[in-house]
Amino acid sequence: MTKTPHLLKNSLKFPQPELEPVDTTVAVATAATPTPSGTRSDLEPGPRGRKPARRFSRRNLFIYGTLTLVALYYLLPLYVMVVTSLKGMPEIRLGNIFAPPLEITFEPWVKAWSEACTGLNCDGLSRGFWNSVRILVPSVILSIAIASVNGYALANWRFKGAELFFTILIVGAFIPYQVMIYPIVIMLREVGLYGSLTGLVLVHSVFGMPILTLLFRNYFASVPEELFKAARVDGAGFWAIYFKIMLPMSLPIFVVAIILQVTGIWNDFLFGVIYTKPDLYPMTVQLNNIVNSTQGVKEYNVNMAATILTGLVPLSIYFLSGKLFVRGIAAGAVKG
Amino acid sequence: MEPSISIRNLSLDFGSLRVLKDLDLNVGQGEFLVLLGSSGCGKSTLLNCIAGLLEISEGQIFIGGRNVTWEEPSQRGIGMVFQSYALYPQMTVAGNLSFGLKNAGLPKAEIAARVDRAAKILQIEPLLDRKPAALSGGQRQRAAIGRALVRDADVFLFDEPLSNLDAKLRADLRVEIKQLHSKLKNTMIYVTHDQIEAMTLADRIAIMRGGSILQLDTPEEIYLRPNCRYVANFIGSPSMNFFDGRIEGGDHLRFVSGSLNLPLAGYAFADPQGARPGPATLGIRPEHIVSGAEAEAAAISLTAEVDLIEPLGSDTFARVTLDGSNLWIRLDGQARTRPGDRLVIGFAPERAHLFDLDTELRL
């Protein structure tokens, strides 16, 4: 929730219609006119044509060298995790954390998923996974549905008090979570939702509201105003314009919102531990309990496997909605 | 006859700023009215008020004799074309054309018939299945006109529809719009800042400035008898030349400014009150200044030095220096004049325009 991945940068605005397409007849006409070819013999000796680029220039070596180093630096922990999770405990006790496993075993993964003990129950991370899914799906849908309508109303229907409403919402984004934790506990208790998944879904939806509304408002504000006017002349009302005009061309911003919300809510720990009870804990809380509360021997391989399992959802979201994916639909919004 | 559009005492405020000031305007049935003015004069704002896209602060709007002041845009019986085409990017051309009709709940057969008819009129039948992104600028604007056409509206509103097109296409589409108007005979209100579009298309032109209409008249009248200095300056390219000076004399009035001393016997004063001595501005269009032998025979002839020439092929415009100030004159396209040449120029007083120096109104 705190940072916008750089790969989403270009999808925050409605793509402006490109300039006039070049008239093809003109292109044909120029192609047909005889042009002097590049290999004329009456050129002066010396440089001609495209300037050759050096592949191993000092600049290139520096750039790619640095990039490789930084990439390795970030990939190393992942490597250690994967390798450790595939080793048995005796092999881990040898202490060489960088060594590849001599004997590959998937037992730590099975144990992390379905056998590891957290507190009273011993059914591994699977319980937390399903809890997280049950929190994630409704929260993402609810928060994005509300925020997109909010943003649309704020950007296109400038109702009385819209500016004030928006300001309050944005100020809300800057209030530290800690300030609001206890009041929310009381509010949820009063309506009888404290300790339930519904309560947590509501909390996630509310906390996603400022940033998501801002995101959608800015996107809808960058949609040409005349499009909105044309739809009004065509007799479309508030919801018809939202569903038939705005929604079909805002896929990029919805993808951005989904990425933000999925990673944000999946990675949440604080709200999960406060607003739910042990058998409803999300995966992150359970991961923490597995890693921190085991008695006796630290099972590093199980911990590593559990951590990777927990991180798989945000990881796969990034892979699925990478640059190409976002670009693809961003282009689709104009090109159809 | 009942006017097609009638605007009474219309005012619009943005906060404390009065953008449109107490406008009254009647547009006849089948009339082509052009709202002309530089940017920020309120012409597009007025059009948006007529369309119902902006809520007005005071006054009334009647379309087809019906008070539509509080009506939604879609209920006003209008079709509108925008500068940026405003085609829905995710729909095909046919989808764009039929969107409004579907919203109105028309039967499918009726929608198909209307889309076909509009496509035939605008010759966009082969494009109906294409998305807007696959169209050229001219085709997009044609599709946008089609979207207004299918609504079977009595009134068409155009908001600078040709401003996004290149010069050649603009001229072509201008002709098409004119043909469309003579075929459909709808009332059309057309906003533009381009005086050529205004002069060629309009039955009447309303020249706007600062939220008010300065002059509302036929293109010919506006060109021949601008009612104030602003209109005189705005219409015509290059613009009119102005001399600040005085009207002098008793029975035989003369306009005097520097070496210019023009008898006003042939000048038709708009207001008999103006035909008396006092400070005034004289305006003369570049195309009404003659040179050479013609100039020597004119009521007034002066010698000026050519400073700059702009050959256009058909005409050549020359900037000449007279009494230290510049004025533009039109020469024949074949004229062999060069900068530095001395030229005899002159004009007839009935071709000139006199304006009050303070009020800038026509005398």
XYZ file of C-alpha atoms in Angstrom:
699
model
C 0.000 0.000 0.000
C 2.878 2.348 0.630
C 4.624 2.438 -2.697
C 3.518 2.349 -6.271
C 5.590 -0.120 -8.218
C 7.468 1.726 -10.933
C 6.124 -0.555 -13.592
C 2.671 0.933 -13.122
C 3.802 4.471 -13.820
C 2.310 4.770 -17.291
C -1.057 3.353 -16.387
C -2.039 6.076 -13.933
C -3.434 8.306 -16.669
C -5.953 7.646 -19.368
C -3.875 7.255 -22.521
C -4.439 10.352 -24.600
C -5.529 9.684 -28.163
C -2.493 9.575 -30.378
C -1.900 12.109 -33.100
C -3.470 11.905 -36.485
C -2.629 8.587 -38.130
C -0.443 9.160 -41.133
C -2.382 9.046 -44.356
C -1.214 5.907 -46.100
C -1.645 7.318 -49.588
C 1.011 9.898 -48.810
C 3.369 7.203 -47.595
C 2.857 5.251 -50.791
C 3.454 8.317 -52.876
C 6.777 9.094 -51.188
C 7.864 5.483 -51.474
C 7.183 5.559 -55.191
C 9.253 8.664 -55.870
C 12.817 7.750 -56.754
C 15.122 8.499 -53.849
C 18.902 8.517 -54.059
C 20.160 5.273 -52.580
C 22.656 5.287 -49.729
C 25.486 3.606 -51.622
C 26.331 6.316 -54.083
C 29.897 6.328 -55.227
C 30.243 10.117 -55.298
C 30.287 10.459 -51.507
C 33.386 11.822 -49.812
C 35.561 9.189 -48.086
C 35.231 9.094 -44.322
C 32.264 8.582 -42.009
C 28.970 7.822 -43.736
C 25.583 6.514 -42.710
C 24.651 5.431 -39.247
C 27.221 6.034 -36.549
C 28.395 2.621 -35.247
C 27.719 1.966 -31.577
C 30.364 0.234 -29.453
C 28.977 -2.682 -27.543
C 31.622 -2.798 -24.821
C 31.981 0.879 -24.128
C 32.996 1.968 -20.651
C 29.506 3.359 -20.142
C 27.804 0.066 -20.986
C 30.161 -1.955 -18.803
C 29.505 0.342 -15.893
C 25.726 0.317 -16.285
C 25.320 -3.411 -16.808
C 27.951 -4.248 -14.200
C 26.149 -2.229 -11.555
C 22.781 -3.650 -12.530
C 24.070 -7.220 -12.343
C 25.628 -6.635 -8.935
C 22.483 -5.109 -7.491
C 20.338 -7.848 -8.963
C 22.559 -10.514 -7.408
C 22.481 -8.725 -4.074
C 18.683 -8.854 -4.072
C 18.436 -12.381 -5.397
C 20.855 -13.907 -2.892
C 18.413 -14.114 0.048
C 15.847 -15.771 -2.195
C 18.458 -18.282 -3.274
C 19.396 -19.058 0.331
C 15.734 -19.494 1.204
C 14.993 -21.854 -1.645
C 18.135 -23.887 -1.029
C 17.591 -24.130 2.712
C 13.962 -25.127 2.325
C 15.018 -28.099 0.233
C 17.522 -29.436 2.768
C 16.978 -31.757 5.699
C 17.855 -30.629 9.228
C 21.154 -32.603 9.439
C 22.419 -30.897 6.339
C 21.441 -27.460 7.692
C 23.419 -28.094 10.874
C 26.569 -28.260 8.734
C 26.180 -24.468 8.615
C 27.016 -23.772 4.981
C 23.963 -21.769 4.020
C 25.073 -21.111 0.414
C 25.694 -24.741 -0.482
C 23.124 -26.367 -2.761
C 21.239 -29.257 -1.105
C 22.986 -32.643 -1.336
C 19.727 -34.452 -0.965
C 16.625 -32.646 -2.147
C 13.649 -33.130 0.127
C 10.206 -31.599 -0.066
C 9.320 -32.594 3.448
C 9.787 -29.106 4.928
C 7.292 -27.755 2.373
C 4.704 -30.384 3.233
C 5.258 -29.748 6.920
C 5.011 -25.972 6.536
C 1.795 -26.251 4.555
C -0.106 -28.832 6.573
C 1.647 -29.976 9.765
C 3.508 -27.134 11.454
C 2.080 -26.120 14.817
C 0.919 -22.649 15.665
C -0.362 -22.412 19.166
C -3.101 -24.998 19.676
C -3.689 -26.338 16.193
C -1.208 -28.194 14.079
C -2.517 -27.928 10.528
C 0.261 -25.720 9.178
C -0.105 -22.656 7.002
C -3.010 -23.998 4.979
C -5.540 -22.645 7.468
C -3.934 -19.178 7.299
C -3.832 -19.338 3.535
C -7.558 -19.913 3.259
C -8.235 -17.256 5.883
C -6.150 -14.808 3.898
C -8.007 -15.677 0.711
C -11.326 -15.150 2.491
C -10.085 -11.755 3.668
C -8.398 -10.774 0.423
C -11.082 -11.428 -2.179
C -13.980 -9.503 -0.604
C -11.691 -6.696 0.593
C -10.199 -6.137 -2.849
C -13.556 -6.235 -4.595
C -15.323 -4.041 -2.056
C -12.605 -1.396 -1.745
C -12.057 -1.091 -5.487
C -15.770 -0.999 -6.259
C -16.387 1.812 -3.786
C -13.214 3.745 -4.553
C -13.740 3.686 -8.315
C -17.259 5.096 -7.966
C -15.903 7.666 -5.492
C -13.169 8.725 -7.876
C -15.583 8.864 -10.794
C -18.062 11.019 -8.898
C -15.310 13.330 -7.661
C -13.706 13.727 -11.063
C -16.739 13.996 -13.315
C -19.728 15.105 -11.253
C -18.515 18.117 -9.361
C -21.152 18.082 -6.693
C -21.370 20.618 -3.915
C -18.782 19.893 -1.239
C -16.764 17.589 -3.490
C -13.539 19.436 -2.797
C -14.105 19.328 0.965
C -14.950 15.630 0.847
C -11.840 14.898 -1.163
C -9.631 16.941 1.158
C -10.941 15.080 4.188
C -10.303 11.780 2.461
C -6.730 12.704 1.600
C -6.004 14.027 5.074
C -7.307 10.671 6.305
C -4.522 8.980 4.385
C -1.933 10.758 6.517
C -3.316 9.811 9.925
C -1.142 7.037 11.398
C -2.856 3.668 11.665
C -1.962 3.368 15.330
C -4.199 6.327 16.200
C -7.228 4.595 14.772
C -6.687 1.046 15.976
C -8.435 1.249 19.313
C -11.452 3.343 18.199
C -12.031 0.792 15.466
C -11.855 -2.061 17.964
C -14.636 -0.365 19.954
C -16.715 0.361 16.858
C -16.436 -3.235 15.620
C -17.269 -4.578 19.064
C -20.370 -2.390 19.239
C -21.703 -3.681 15.930
C -20.732 -7.241 16.825
C -18.102 -7.715 14.125
C -15.000 -7.712 16.307
C -12.957 -10.857 15.805
C -14.736 -11.820 12.578
C -13.457 -11.837 9.024
C -16.259 -9.458 7.973
C -14.907 -6.880 10.409
C -11.415 -7.210 9.020
C -12.715 -6.927 5.435
C -14.443 -3.672 6.394
C -11.267 -2.321 7.993
C -9.193 -3.139 4.926
C -11.763 -1.526 2.643
C -11.850 1.666 4.699
C -8.085 1.967 4.921
C -7.682 1.428 1.190
C -10.151 4.180 0.415
C -8.001 7.374 0.406
C -5.212 6.170 -1.841
C -7.547 4.255 -4.158
C -9.958 7.164 -4.474
C -7.065 9.471 -5.300
C -5.840 6.987 -7.885
C -9.226 6.647 -9.578
C -10.060 10.330 -9.346
C -6.832 11.291 -11.090
C -7.346 8.674 -13.759
C -10.927 9.680 -14.490
C -9.922 13.346 -14.470
C -7.460 12.588 -17.264
C -10.206 11.111 -19.430
C -11.166 13.871 -21.921
C -14.077 15.857 -20.540
C -15.766 15.975 -23.923
C -16.249 12.212 -23.804
C -18.257 12.658 -20.652
C -20.233 15.528 -22.191
C -20.968 13.477 -25.281
C -22.325 10.670 -23.114
C -24.595 13.113 -21.312
C -25.952 14.433 -24.600
C -26.492 10.782 -25.528
C -28.749 10.442 -22.524
C -26.517 8.344 -20.289
C -26.936 8.936 -16.555
C -24.535 8.552 -13.630
C -24.410 4.751 -13.678
C -24.705 4.316 -17.438
C -21.681 6.568 -17.981
C -19.779 4.732 -15.255
C -20.479 1.227 -16.511
C -20.633 1.760 -20.265
C -18.120 4.547 -20.888
C -15.683 4.875 -18.010
C -15.307 1.267 -16.864
C -14.422 -0.261 -20.253
C -11.570 2.181 -20.744
C -10.141 2.096 -17.233
C -8.759 -1.425 -17.201
C -5.181 -0.207 -16.626
C -6.084 1.680 -13.477
C -8.111 -1.260 -12.192
C -5.065 -3.481 -12.630
C -2.998 -0.960 -10.692
C -5.589 -0.874 -7.921
C -5.778 -4.657 -7.793
C -2.008 -4.977 -7.494
C -1.893 -2.378 -4.737
C -4.705 -3.962 -2.790
C -3.706 -7.606 -3.216
C -0.125 -7.023 -2.112
C -1.152 -4.589 0.609
C -3.857 -6.755 2.138
C -1.971 -10.020 1.753
C 1.085 -8.557 3.476
C -0.942 -7.006 6.281
C -0.029 -8.220 9.725
C -1.159 -5.534 12.135
C -4.891 -5.502 11.338
C -4.967 -9.264 11.019
C -3.553 -9.833 14.486
C -5.730 -7.139 16.082
C -9.131 -7.601 14.505
C -9.341 -11.407 14.211
C -8.962 -14.306 16.614
C -6.467 -17.202 16.423
C -8.459 -19.609 14.268
C -9.122 -16.785 11.786
C -5.578 -15.409 11.660
C -4.354 -14.542 8.146
C -1.337 -16.296 6.679
C 1.168 -13.604 7.699
C 0.240 -13.891 11.358
C 0.467 -17.641 11.176
C 3.834 -17.463 9.492
C 5.068 -15.331 12.339
C 3.720 -17.825 14.851
C 5.391 -20.752 13.108
C 8.726 -18.989 12.865
C 8.769 -17.465 16.346
C 6.929 -19.783 18.667
C 8.404 -23.211 18.021
C 9.783 -24.923 21.026
C 13.131 -26.685 20.963
C 15.001 -26.930 17.675
C 14.574 -24.133 15.115
C 13.412 -25.814 11.933
C 15.016 -23.438 9.466
C 13.968 -25.458 6.443
C 10.292 -25.397 7.482
C 10.505 -21.668 8.252
C 12.007 -20.950 4.873
C 9.391 -23.011 3.062
C 6.598 -21.297 5.004
C 7.996 -17.865 4.169
C 8.231 -18.645 0.483
C 4.694 -20.051 0.510
C 3.396 -16.878 2.115
C 5.229 -14.670 -0.324
C 4.011 -16.571 -3.368
C 0.760 -14.637 -3.803
C 2.205 -11.110 -4.066
C 5.096 -12.520 -6.042
C 2.843 -14.139 -8.614
C 0.731 -10.958 -8.831
C 3.848 -9.047 -9.825
C 4.826 -11.639 -12.372
C 1.346 -11.885 -13.861
C 0.758 -8.152 -14.042
C 4.227 -7.172 -15.109
C 5.117 -4.458 -17.522
C 3.896 -6.233 -20.619
C 0.561 -7.100 -19.085
C -0.154 -3.552 -17.963
C 1.108 -2.097 -21.233
C -0.971 -4.538 -23.182
C -4.227 -3.454 -21.650
C -3.224 0.196 -21.557
C -2.802 -0.012 -25.309
C -6.013 -1.982 -25.591
C -7.943 0.870 -24.037
C -7.239 3.103 -27.008
C -6.724 0.636 -29.767
C -9.593 -1.605 -28.742
C -42.112 32.501 -37.352
C -41.248 30.912 -34.023
C -37.477 30.985 -33.502
C -35.803 27.591 -33.199
C -33.665 28.658 -30.280
C -34.387 31.597 -28.065
C -32.117 32.743 -25.277
C -33.429 35.343 -22.888
C -31.410 37.285 -20.335
C -28.963 34.428 -19.968
C -26.203 34.912 -17.414
C -23.660 32.481 -16.077
C -21.465 32.949 -13.032
C -18.409 30.914 -12.109
C -18.118 31.850 -8.468
C -17.945 35.622 -8.436
C -16.948 35.828 -12.082
C -19.714 36.604 -14.555
C -18.772 34.618 -17.644
C -21.861 35.299 -19.739
C -23.545 38.651 -19.341
C -27.263 38.981 -19.850
C -27.364 37.497 -23.351
C -30.359 37.659 -25.656
C -30.259 35.637 -28.836
C -32.819 34.299 -31.273
C -31.883 31.713 -33.865
C -34.341 31.132 -36.675
C -35.611 27.774 -37.915
C -32.958 26.233 -40.173
C -30.523 29.044 -39.570
C -26.769 28.498 -39.433
C -25.439 30.688 -36.667
C -21.736 30.929 -35.956
C -20.451 32.055 -32.586
C -17.102 33.641 -33.300
C -14.521 35.040 -30.949
C -11.033 34.599 -29.597
C -10.461 32.067 -26.832
C -11.993 32.949 -23.491
C -14.776 35.048 -24.982
C -17.479 32.674 -23.741
C -18.558 31.194 -27.060
C -18.050 27.552 -26.056
C -19.528 28.297 -22.657
C -22.657 29.659 -24.302
C -22.893 26.536 -26.456
C -22.543 24.322 -23.390
C -25.328 26.284 -21.721
C -27.584 25.740 -24.719
C -26.722 22.021 -24.635
C -27.486 21.858 -20.932
C -23.979 20.761 -19.992
C -23.578 23.841 -17.821
C -26.218 25.076 -15.443
C -27.002 28.713 -16.061
C -27.338 31.273 -13.294
C -30.093 33.426 -14.715
C -32.389 33.598 -17.703
C -34.200 31.126 -19.893
C -33.470 28.915 -22.881
C -36.158 27.858 -25.355
C -35.580 25.224 -28.009
C -38.357 24.653 -30.506
C -40.663 26.837 -28.453
C -40.205 24.662 -25.358
C -38.655 26.002 -22.184
C -35.670 23.678 -21.673
C -33.900 25.738 -19.023
C -34.015 22.917 -16.485
C -33.979 19.982 -18.902
C -31.241 17.363 -19.178
C -29.012 17.594 -22.281
C -30.575 14.460 -23.747
C -34.094 15.891 -23.361
C -33.398 19.094 -25.254
C -33.618 17.743 -28.769
C -30.037 18.548 -29.684
C -27.132 16.751 -31.283
C -23.633 17.863 -30.461
C -20.236 17.541 -32.128
C -17.061 18.172 -30.167
C -13.599 19.415 -31.046
C -11.835 16.244 -29.890
C -14.517 14.097 -31.610
C -15.244 12.489 -28.197
C -15.937 9.098 -29.728
C -16.219 6.288 -27.206
C -12.928 4.447 -27.792
C -14.141 0.980 -26.827
C -17.116 1.005 -29.207
C -17.209 0.618 -32.958
C -18.496 3.467 -35.094
C -21.877 1.755 -35.227
C -21.779 1.410 -31.440
C -20.970 5.084 -31.081
C -23.835 6.064 -33.341
C -26.369 3.855 -31.610
C -25.338 4.502 -27.991
C -27.699 7.426 -27.481
C -30.557 5.635 -29.225
C -30.125 2.574 -27.008
C -30.201 4.826 -23.957
C -33.432 6.294 -25.245
C -34.850 2.777 -25.466
C -35.598 2.799 -29.195
C -36.496 -0.495 -30.883
C -33.622 -2.322 -32.576
C -35.004 -2.015 -36.095
C -35.428 1.731 -35.700
C -31.865 2.107 -34.419
C -30.457 0.105 -37.320
C -32.438 2.152 -39.820
C -31.264 5.448 -38.378
C -27.621 4.358 -38.202
C -27.787 3.201 -41.824
C -29.318 6.457 -42.947
C -26.722 8.581 -41.127
C -23.893 6.409 -42.422
C -25.186 6.800 -45.949
C -25.452 10.571 -45.684
C -21.919 10.862 -44.301
C -20.473 8.073 -46.453
C -19.065 6.176 -43.498
C -20.812 2.861 -44.225
C -17.535 0.925 -44.719
C -16.281 2.237 -41.373
C -19.200 1.154 -39.213
C -17.411 -1.873 -37.778
C -14.173 -0.058 -37.037
C -13.038 1.309 -33.714
C -12.293 5.060 -33.556
C -8.551 4.385 -33.172
C -8.551 2.817 -36.634
C -9.978 5.956 -38.253
C -8.236 9.043 -39.602
C -9.043 12.452 -38.159
C -11.525 13.314 -40.877
C -13.270 9.957 -40.570
C -13.472 10.356 -36.805
C -15.115 13.738 -37.098
C -17.508 12.350 -39.688
C -18.452 9.578 -37.259
C -18.944 12.197 -34.547
C -21.265 14.157 -36.824
C -23.074 10.888 -37.487
C -23.663 10.448 -33.782
C -25.403 13.832 -33.730
C -27.285 13.010 -36.915
C -28.920 9.768 -35.726
C -30.598 11.613 -32.880
C -32.943 13.225 -35.405
C -32.512 16.443 -33.485
C -33.835 19.779 -34.705
C -30.755 21.555 -33.480
C -27.104 20.727 -34.067
C -24.412 22.207 -31.887
C -20.827 22.213 -33.137
C -18.026 23.033 -30.706
C -15.006 23.901 -32.858
C -15.408 20.649 -34.792
C -12.625 21.284 -37.285
C -9.931 22.728 -35.041
C -8.129 19.408 -34.616
C -7.849 18.739 -38.335
C -5.109 19.786 -40.711
C -5.760 22.683 -43.066
C -6.629 20.659 -46.155
C -9.045 18.357 -44.367
C -10.582 21.321 -42.574
C -11.458 22.948 -45.883
C -12.979 19.699 -47.201
C -15.061 19.049 -44.115
C -16.182 22.668 -44.027
C -17.720 22.204 -47.437
C -19.319 18.960 -46.291
C -20.875 20.614 -43.273
C -22.267 23.336 -45.497
C -23.754 20.738 -47.858
C -25.125 18.822 -44.898
C -26.863 21.944 -43.667
C -28.443 22.687 -47.018
C -29.604 19.066 -47.211
C -30.949 18.667 -43.672
C -32.069 22.258 -43.047
C -31.593 21.868 -39.295
C -30.832 24.766 -37.061
C -27.116 24.783 -36.429
C -25.015 26.668 -33.943
C -21.337 26.478 -34.676
C -18.580 27.708 -32.408
C -15.254 28.618 -33.931
C -12.357 31.005 -33.618
C -11.608 30.685 -37.308
C -13.020 33.639 -39.231
C -12.860 31.789 -42.534
C -15.131 29.047 -41.189
C -17.426 31.700 -39.809
C -17.612 33.728 -43.025
C -18.105 30.725 -45.305
C -20.617 28.765 -43.230
C -22.769 31.266 -41.443
C -26.147 32.703 -42.229
C -25.444 35.014 -39.344
C -22.345 35.494 -37.204
C -22.360 36.499 -33.558
C -19.046 37.990 -32.583
C -18.437 37.556 -28.876
C -16.072 39.199 -26.464
C -15.931 39.004 -22.679
C -19.221 37.132 -22.385
C -21.232 39.536 -24.533
C -22.264 39.552 -28.148
C -20.708 42.576 -29.859
C -22.331 42.214 -33.241
C -24.872 39.767 -34.628
C -25.270 40.063 -38.366
C -24.772 38.435 -41.739
C -21.159 37.790 -42.715
C -21.401 40.465 -45.401
C -22.657 43.134 -43.004
C -19.999 42.253 -40.462
C -17.322 42.588 -43.098
C -18.670 45.757 -44.679
C -20.053 47.526 -41.631
C -18.387 46.355 -38.401
C -20.136 48.118 -35.560
C -17.045 48.607 -33.443
C -13.312 48.645 -33.713
C -12.885 45.185 -32.145
C -15.080 43.514 -34.765
C -13.359 45.474 -37.534
C -9.998 44.288 -36.300
C -11.115 40.690 -35.734
C -12.589 40.048 -39.185
C -10.270 40.119 -42.184
C -6.804 38.782 -42.780
C -4.455 40.560 -42.580
C -6.417 42.780 -40.238
C -7.620 46.265 -40.879
C -5.200 49.181 -40.682
C -6.080 51.841 -38.141
C -5.163 55.513 -37.881
C -5.922 57.509 -34.764
C -6.724 61.094 -35.615
C -9.436 63.736 -35.644
C -12.454 64.680 -37.678
C -12.097 68.336 -38.550
C -13.962 70.993 -40.486
C -17.499 72.359 -40.547
C -19.622 71.666 -43.593
C -16.904 69.697 -45.329
C -15.615 67.181 -42.795
C -12.140 65.771 -43.171
C -10.256 63.075 -41.277
C -6.763 64.231 -40.340
C -3.976 62.021 -39.011
C -0.343 62.870 -39.763
C 0.072 63.279 -43.505
C -3.353 61.727 -44.054
C -6.010 64.301 -44.855
C -9.115 62.611 -46.159
C -12.332 64.346 -47.268
C -15.298 62.502 -45.780
C -17.897 63.581 -48.329
C -18.404 60.000 -49.548
C -18.484 58.410 -46.095
C -21.882 57.147 -44.886
C -22.079 57.922 -41.211
C -23.971 55.293 -39.230
C -24.974 57.866 -36.696
C -25.613 61.467 -37.754
C -24.270 62.436 -34.353
C -20.851 61.179 -35.364
C -20.652 63.570 -38.318
C -19.047 66.340 -36.340
C -15.482 67.250 -35.400
C -13.809 65.206 -32.701
C -11.225 62.483 -32.055
C -11.752 59.345 -34.130
C -10.069 56.228 -35.496
C -10.069 55.477 -39.195
C -9.852 51.902 -40.365
C -9.123 50.674 -43.873
C -8.761 47.053 -44.970
C -5.562 46.036 -46.800
C -7.636 44.859 -49.769
C -9.316 48.279 -50.086
C -6.085 50.160 -50.464
C -5.155 50.605 -54.098
C -1.736 51.363 -55.467
C -0.104 52.736 -58.596
C -2.156 54.545 -61.227
C -5.402 53.667 -59.458
C -4.117 55.293 -56.315
C -3.198 58.518 -58.051
C -6.812 58.862 -59.163
C -8.189 58.082 -55.682
C -9.587 60.648 -53.293
C -6.436 60.406 -51.278
C -3.034 59.291 -52.386
C 0.163 59.026 -50.413
C 3.640 57.744 -50.992
C 4.872 55.000 -48.731
C 7.922 52.755 -48.580
C 7.573 48.995 -48.827
C 9.062 47.351 -45.772
C 8.187 43.658 -46.100
C 6.328 41.472 -48.573
C 4.416 38.239 -48.087
C 3.739 36.580 -51.429
C 0.848 34.088 -51.297
C 0.662 33.330 -55.004
C -2.831 34.649 -55.573
C -2.137 37.866 -53.702
C 0.871 39.554 -52.280
C 0.574 41.389 -49.004
C 3.011 44.198 -48.436
C 3.775 46.042 -45.247
C 4.493 49.693 -45.958
C 5.719 52.454 -43.707
C 3.752 55.646 -43.534
C 4.486 58.401 -41.019
C 6.583 55.939 -39.029
C 3.784 53.400 -38.580
C 3.172 50.218 -40.512
C 0.174 49.314 -42.584
C -0.643 46.307 -44.691
C -1.822 46.579 -48.267
C -2.851 43.957 -50.780
C -1.107 43.871 -54.129
C -1.651 41.693 -57.141
C 0.021 38.301 -56.916
C 2.109 39.147 -59.968
C 3.331 42.462 -58.586
C 7.098 42.783 -58.765
C 7.384 44.966 -55.700
C 10.467 44.582 -53.510
C 11.201 45.870 -50.011
C 12.592 49.399 -50.266
C 10.430 50.358 -53.255
C 8.357 53.475 -52.974
C 4.708 53.042 -53.728
C 1.812 55.405 -54.283
C -1.180 54.168 -52.323
C -4.663 55.500 -51.899
C -8.221 54.589 -51.051
C -11.777 55.810 -51.357
C -13.441 57.314 -48.259
C -16.534 55.139 -48.697
C -14.323 52.089 -48.169
C -13.057 53.400 -44.852
C -14.534 52.861 -41.382
C -14.670 55.515 -38.708
C -14.836 54.685 -35.022
C -15.155 56.828 -31.965
C -11.763 56.998 -30.273
C -13.166 56.422 -26.783
C -16.205 54.178 -27.175
C -14.698 52.396 -30.209
C -18.176 52.317 -31.738
C -18.776 52.936 -35.425
C -19.476 56.524 -36.441
